[in-house]
PDB file of N, CA and C in Angstrom:
ATOM      1  N   MET A   1      30.787  10.863  25.738  1.00 73.00           N
ATOM      2  CA  MET A   1      29.643   9.951  25.614  1.00 73.00           C
ATOM      3  C   MET A   1      30.427   8.650  25.213  1.00 73.00           C
ATOM      4  N   GLU A   2      30.099   7.821  25.983  1.00 83.00           N
ATOM      5  CA  GLU A   2      30.294   6.148  26.013  1.00 83.00           C
ATOM      6  C   GLU A   2      29.697   5.320  25.117  1.00 83.00           C
ATOM      7  N   ALA A   3      31.003   4.593  24.217  1.00 83.00           N
ATOM      8  CA  ALA A   3      30.055   3.558  23.590  1.00 83.00           C
ATOM      9  C   ALA A   3      30.603   2.388  23.598  1.00 83.00           C
ATOM     10  N   LYS A   4      29.822   0.964  23.428  1.00 84.00           N
ATOM     11  CA  LYS A   4      29.887  -0.056  23.731  1.00 84.00           C
ATOM     12  C   LYS A   4      30.440  -0.896  21.876  1.00 84.00           C
ATOM     13  N   ALA A   5      31.060  -1.916  22.222  1.00 84.00           N
ATOM     14  CA  ALA A   5      30.757  -2.719  21.005  1.00 84.00           C
ATOM     15  C   ALA A   5      31.475  -4.233  21.038  1.00 84.00           C
ATOM     16  N   TYR A   6      30.274  -5.297  20.954  1.00 85.00           N
ATOM     17  CA  TYR A   6      30.377  -6.746  21.116  1.00 85.00           C
ATOM     18  C   TYR A   6      30.876  -7.190  20.226  1.00 85.00           C
ATOM     19  N   PHE A   7      31.138  -8.160  20.015  1.00 84.00           N
ATOM     20  CA  PHE A   7      31.985  -9.121  19.115  1.00 84.00           C
ATOM     21  C   PHE A   7      31.823 -10.571  19.727  1.00 84.00           C
ATOM     22  N   ILE A   8      31.152 -11.842  19.271  1.00 87.00           N
ATOM     23  CA  ILE A   8      30.663 -12.678  19.448  1.00 87.00           C
ATOM     24  C   ILE A   8      31.399 -13.744  18.774  1.00 87.00           C
ATOM     25  N   ASN A   9      31.899 -14.925  19.206  1.00 86.00           N
ATOM     26  CA  ASN A   9      32.033 -16.202  18.158  1.00 86.00           C
ATOM     27  C   ASN A   9      33.545 -15.619  18.266  1.00 86.00           C
ATOM     28  N   LEU A  10      34.484 -15.117  18.791  1.00 85.00           N
ATOM     29  CA  LEU A  10      35.924 -14.752  18.184  1.00 85.00           C
ATOM     30  C   LEU A  10      36.377 -16.245  18.249  1.00 85.00           C
ATOM     31  N   ARG A  11      37.898 -16.155  17.499  1.00 87.00           N
ATOM     32  CA  ARG A  11      38.600 -17.183  17.528  1.00 87.00           C
ATOM     33  C   ARG A  11      40.148 -17.077  18.567  1.00 87.00           C
ATOM     34  N   VAL A  12      40.096 -16.257  19.444  1.00 90.00           N
ATOM     35  CA  VAL A  12      41.011 -15.748  19.948  1.00 90.00           C
ATOM     36  C   VAL A  12      40.307 -15.978  21.739  1.00 90.00           C
ATOM     37  N   SER A  13      41.271 -16.389  22.498  1.00 90.00           N
ATOM     38  CA  SER A  13      41.014 -16.598  23.750  1.00 90.00           C
ATOM     39  C   SER A  13      40.789 -15.454  24.192  1.00 90.00           C
ATOM     40  N   PRO A  14      40.065 -15.040  25.767  1.00 89.00           N
ATOM     41  CA  PRO A  14      40.048 -14.110  26.318  1.00 89.00           C
ATOM     42  C   PRO A  14      41.464 -13.828  26.838  1.00 89.00           C
ATOM     43  N   LYS A  15      42.275 -14.686  27.545  1.00 92.00           N
ATOM     44  CA  LYS A  15      43.660 -14.456  27.917  1.00 92.00           C
ATOM     45  C   LYS A  15      44.446 -13.872  26.828  1.00 92.00           C
ATOM     46  N   LYS A  16      44.501 -14.164  25.955  1.00 92.00           N
ATOM     47  CA  LYS A  16      45.232 -13.235  24.986  1.00 92.00           C
ATOM     48  C   LYS A  16      44.699 -11.770  24.715  1.00 92.00           C
ATOM     49  N   ALA A  17      43.313 -11.774  24.516  1.00 89.00           N
ATOM     50  CA  ALA A  17      43.082 -10.526  24.098  1.00 89.00           C
ATOM     51  C   ALA A  17      43.328  -9.634  25.545  1.00 89.00           C
ATOM     52  N   ARG A  18      43.141  -9.981  26.546  1.00 91.00           N
ATOM     53  CA  ARG A  18      43.167  -9.086  27.986  1.00 91.00           C
ATOM     54  C   ARG A  18      44.990  -9.028  27.897  1.00 91.00           C
ATOM     55  N   PHE A  19      45.390  -9.110  27.259  1.00 93.00           N
ATOM     56  CA  PHE A  19      47.661  -8.950  27.315  1.00 93.00           C
ATOM     57  C   PHE A  19      47.214  -7.572  26.812  1.00 93.00           C
ATOM     58  N   TYR A  20      46.660  -6.874  26.177  1.00 92.00           N
ATOM     59  CA  TYR A  20      46.681  -5.353  25.504  1.00 92.00           C
ATOM     60  C   TYR A  20      45.850  -4.277  26.449  1.00 92.00           C
ATOM     61  N   LEU A  21      44.712  -4.713  26.971  1.00 91.00           N
ATOM     62  CA  LEU A  21      44.084  -3.795  27.755  1.00 91.00           C
ATOM     63  C   LEU A  21      44.652  -3.207  29.088  1.00 91.00           C
ATOM     64  N   PRO A  22      45.520  -3.876  29.373  1.00 92.00           N
ATOM     65  CA  PRO A  22      45.960  -2.461  30.546  1.00 92.00           C
ATOM     66  C   PRO A  22      46.747  -1.550  30.138  1.00 92.00           C
ATOM     67  N   ALA A  23      47.213  -1.577  28.847  1.00 91.00           N
ATOM     68  CA  ALA A  23      47.856  -0.262  28.222  1.00 91.00           C
ATOM     69  C   ALA A  23      47.002   0.305  27.456  1.00 91.00           C
ATOM     70  N   ILE A  24      45.553  -0.239  26.335  1.00 92.00           N
ATOM     71  CA  ILE A  24      45.101   0.535  25.918  1.00 92.00           C
ATOM     72  C   ILE A  24      44.085   1.260  26.683  1.00 92.00           C
ATOM     73  N   LYS A  25      43.906   0.854  27.964  1.00 91.00           N
ATOM     74  CA  LYS A  25      42.636   1.399  28.993  1.00 91.00           C
ATOM     75  C   LYS A  25      42.918   3.024  29.404  1.00 91.00           C
ATOM     76  N   LYS A  26      44.704   3.051  29.326  1.00 91.00           N
ATOM     77  CA  LYS A  26      45.244   4.403  29.879  1.00 91.00           C
ATOM     78  C   LYS A  26      44.719   5.223  28.704  1.00 91.00           C
ATOM     79  N   MET A  27      44.806   4.852  27.506  1.00 93.00           N
ATOM     80  CA  MET A  27      44.944   5.694  26.488  1.00 93.00           C
ATOM     81  C   MET A  27      43.689   6.364  25.625  1.00 93.00           C
ATOM     82  N   LYS A  28      43.757   6.857  24.669  1.00 94.00           N
ATOM     83  CA  LYS A  28      42.630   7.728  23.797  1.00 94.00           C
ATOM     84  C   LYS A  28      42.130   6.701  22.994  1.00 94.00           C
ATOM     85  N   PRO A  29      41.152   7.034  22.419  1.00 92.00           N
ATOM     86  CA  PRO A  29      40.643   5.735  21.297  1.00 92.00           C
ATOM     87  C   PRO A  29      41.769   5.941  19.870  1.00 92.00           C
ATOM     88  N   ALA A  30      42.124   7.266  19.648  1.00 94.00           N
ATOM     89  CA  ALA A  30      42.954   7.317  18.353  1.00 94.00           C
ATOM     90  C   ALA A  30      44.312   6.884  18.885  1.00 94.00           C
ATOM     91  N   GLU A  31      45.135   6.756  19.740  1.00 96.00           N
ATOM     92  CA  GLU A  31      46.209   6.634  20.346  1.00 96.00           C
ATOM     93  C   GLU A  31      46.039   4.909  20.596  1.00 96.00           C
ATOM     94  N   SER A  32      44.841   4.552  20.970  1.00 95.00           N
ATOM     95  CA  SER A  32      45.179   3.020  21.304  1.00 95.00           C
ATOM     96  C   SER A  32      44.987   2.176  19.702  1.00 95.00           C
ATOM     97  N   LEU A  33      44.399   2.873  18.512  1.00 96.00           N
ATOM     98  CA  LEU A  33      43.938   2.880  17.465  1.00 96.00           C
ATOM     99  C   LEU A  33      45.556   2.208  16.597  1.00 96.00           C
ATOM    100  N   GLU A  34      46.725   3.554  17.250  1.00 96.00           N
ATOM    101  CA  GLU A  34      47.476   3.619  16.335  1.00 96.00           C
ATOM    102  C   GLU A  34      48.374   2.318  16.903  1.00 96.00           C
ATOM    103  N   PHE A  35      48.238   2.122  18.198  1.00 96.00           N
ATOM    104  CA  PHE A  35      49.333   0.717  19.277  1.00 96.00           C
ATOM    105  C   PHE A  35      49.030   0.035  18.297  1.00 96.00           C
ATOM    106  N   LEU A  36      47.614  -0.014  18.140  1.00 95.00           N
ATOM    107  CA  LEU A  36      47.312  -1.516  17.753  1.00 95.00           C
ATOM    108  C   LEU A  36      47.335  -1.942  16.739  1.00 95.00           C
ATOM    109  N   MET A  37      48.078  -0.821  15.523  1.00 94.00           N
ATOM    110  CA  MET A  37      47.800  -1.156  14.118  1.00 94.00           C
ATOM    111  C   MET A  37      49.577  -1.803  14.022  1.00 94.00           C
ATOM    112  N   TYR A  38      50.175  -1.602  14.604  1.00 95.00           N
ATOM    113  CA  TYR A  38      51.708  -2.200  14.793  1.00 95.00           C
ATOM    114  C   TYR A  38      51.967  -3.417  15.368  1.00 95.00           C
ATOM    115  N   GLU A  39      50.907  -4.136  16.030  1.00 93.00           N
ATOM    116  CA  GLU A  39      50.895  -5.181  16.840  1.00 93.00           C
ATOM    117  C   GLU A  39      50.489  -6.176  15.833  1.00 93.00           C
ATOM    118  N   SER A  40      51.024  -7.509  15.547  1.00 91.00           N
ATOM    119  CA  SER A  40      50.681  -8.516  14.565  1.00 91.00           C
ATOM    120  C   SER A  40      49.656  -9.700  15.181  1.00 91.00           C
ATOM    121  N   THR A  41      49.515  -9.577  16.546  1.00 93.00           N
ATOM    122  CA  THR A  41      48.748 -10.916  16.664  1.00 93.00           C
ATOM    123  C   THR A  41      47.222 -10.642  16.339  1.00 93.00           C
ATOM    124  N   ASP A  42      46.687 -11.901  16.540  1.00 93.00           N
ATOM    125  CA  ASP A  42      45.074 -11.957  16.365  1.00 93.00           C
ATOM    126  C   ASP A  42      44.260 -11.171  17.014  1.00 93.00           C
ATOM    127  N   ALA A  43      44.442 -11.130  18.309  1.00 94.00           N
ATOM    128  CA  ALA A  43      44.033 -10.434  19.505  1.00 94.00           C
ATOM    129  C   ALA A  43      44.252  -8.765  19.178  1.00 94.00           C
ATOM    130  N   ALA A  44      45.473  -8.397  18.860  1.00 94.00           N
ATOM    131  CA  ALA A  44      45.489  -7.045  18.597  1.00 94.00           C
ATOM    132  C   ALA A  44      44.451  -6.589  17.215  1.00 94.00           C
ATOM    133  N   VAL A  45      44.048  -7.687  16.096  1.00 94.00           N
ATOM    134  CA  VAL A  45      43.565  -7.288  14.963  1.00 94.00           C
ATOM    135  C   VAL A  45      42.098  -7.132  15.629  1.00 94.00           C
ATOM    136  N   ILE A  46      41.570  -8.029  16.239  1.00 92.00           N
ATOM    137  CA  ILE A  46      40.386  -7.964  16.864  1.00 92.00           C
ATOM    138  C   ILE A  46      39.867  -6.569  17.846  1.00 92.00           C
ATOM    139  N   LEU A  47      40.373  -6.221  18.417  1.00 93.00           N
ATOM    140  CA  LEU A  47      40.778  -5.249  19.470  1.00 93.00           C
ATOM    141  C   LEU A  47      40.668  -3.872  18.511  1.00 93.00           C
ATOM    142  N   TYR A  48      41.223  -4.152  17.739  1.00 94.00           N
ATOM    143  CA  TYR A  48      41.096  -2.983  16.555  1.00 94.00           C
ATOM    144  C   TYR A  48      40.317  -2.613  16.094  1.00 94.00           C
ATOM    145  N   LYS A  49      39.784  -3.574  15.190  1.00 92.00           N
ATOM    146  CA  LYS A  49      38.287  -3.528  14.996  1.00 92.00           C
ATOM    147  C   LYS A  49      37.323  -3.084  15.761  1.00 92.00           C
ATOM    148  N   ALA A  50      37.382  -3.432  17.195  1.00 91.00           N
ATOM    149  CA  ALA A  50      36.142  -3.321  18.198  1.00 91.00           C
ATOM    150  C   ALA A  50      36.278  -1.905  18.009  1.00 91.00           C
ATOM    151  N   ILE A  51      37.516  -1.427  18.088  1.00 92.00           N
ATOM    152  CA  ILE A  51      37.696   0.228  19.306  1.00 92.00           C
ATOM    153  C   ILE A  51      37.305   0.903  17.642  1.00 92.00           C
ATOM    154  N   LYS A  52      37.475   0.284  16.708  1.00 93.00           N
ATOM    155  CA  LYS A  52      37.009   1.483  15.602  1.00 93.00           C
ATOM    156  C   LYS A  52      35.609   1.532  15.155  1.00 93.00           C
ATOM    157  N   SER A  53      35.012   0.409  15.694  1.00 91.00           N
ATOM    158  CA  SER A  53      33.633  -0.062  15.639  1.00 91.00           C
ATOM    159  C   SER A  53      32.981   1.437  16.505  1.00 91.00           C
ATOM    160  N   ALA A  54      33.503   1.119  17.661  1.00 91.00           N
ATOM    161  CA  ALA A  54      33.074   1.539  19.099  1.00 91.00           C
ATOM    162  C   ALA A  54      33.082   3.215  18.430  1.00 91.00           C
ATOM    163  N   ILE A  55      33.851   4.022  17.913  1.00 90.00           N
ATOM    164  CA  ILE A  55      34.244   5.177  17.792  1.00 90.00           C
ATOM    165  C   ILE A  55      33.215   5.592  16.113  1.00 90.00           C
ATOM    166  N   SER A  56      32.842   4.821  15.544  1.00 85.00           N
ATOM    167  CA  SER A  56      32.407   5.411  14.483  1.00 85.00           C
ATOM    168  C   SER A  56      30.740   5.056  14.622  1.00 85.00           C
TER     169      SER A  56
END
């Protein structure tokens, strides 16, 4: 089953958020959450929240 999560009015540029997408697309959701947990950028935090929201 496919799930989508939308976040609007974010204070991170799309270019900075796209930095993590090639690595995350190949992972399962649980693995990507673990990967993003150790990243310290704002984009990683927002992607972490988005994936967690889509899972639940």
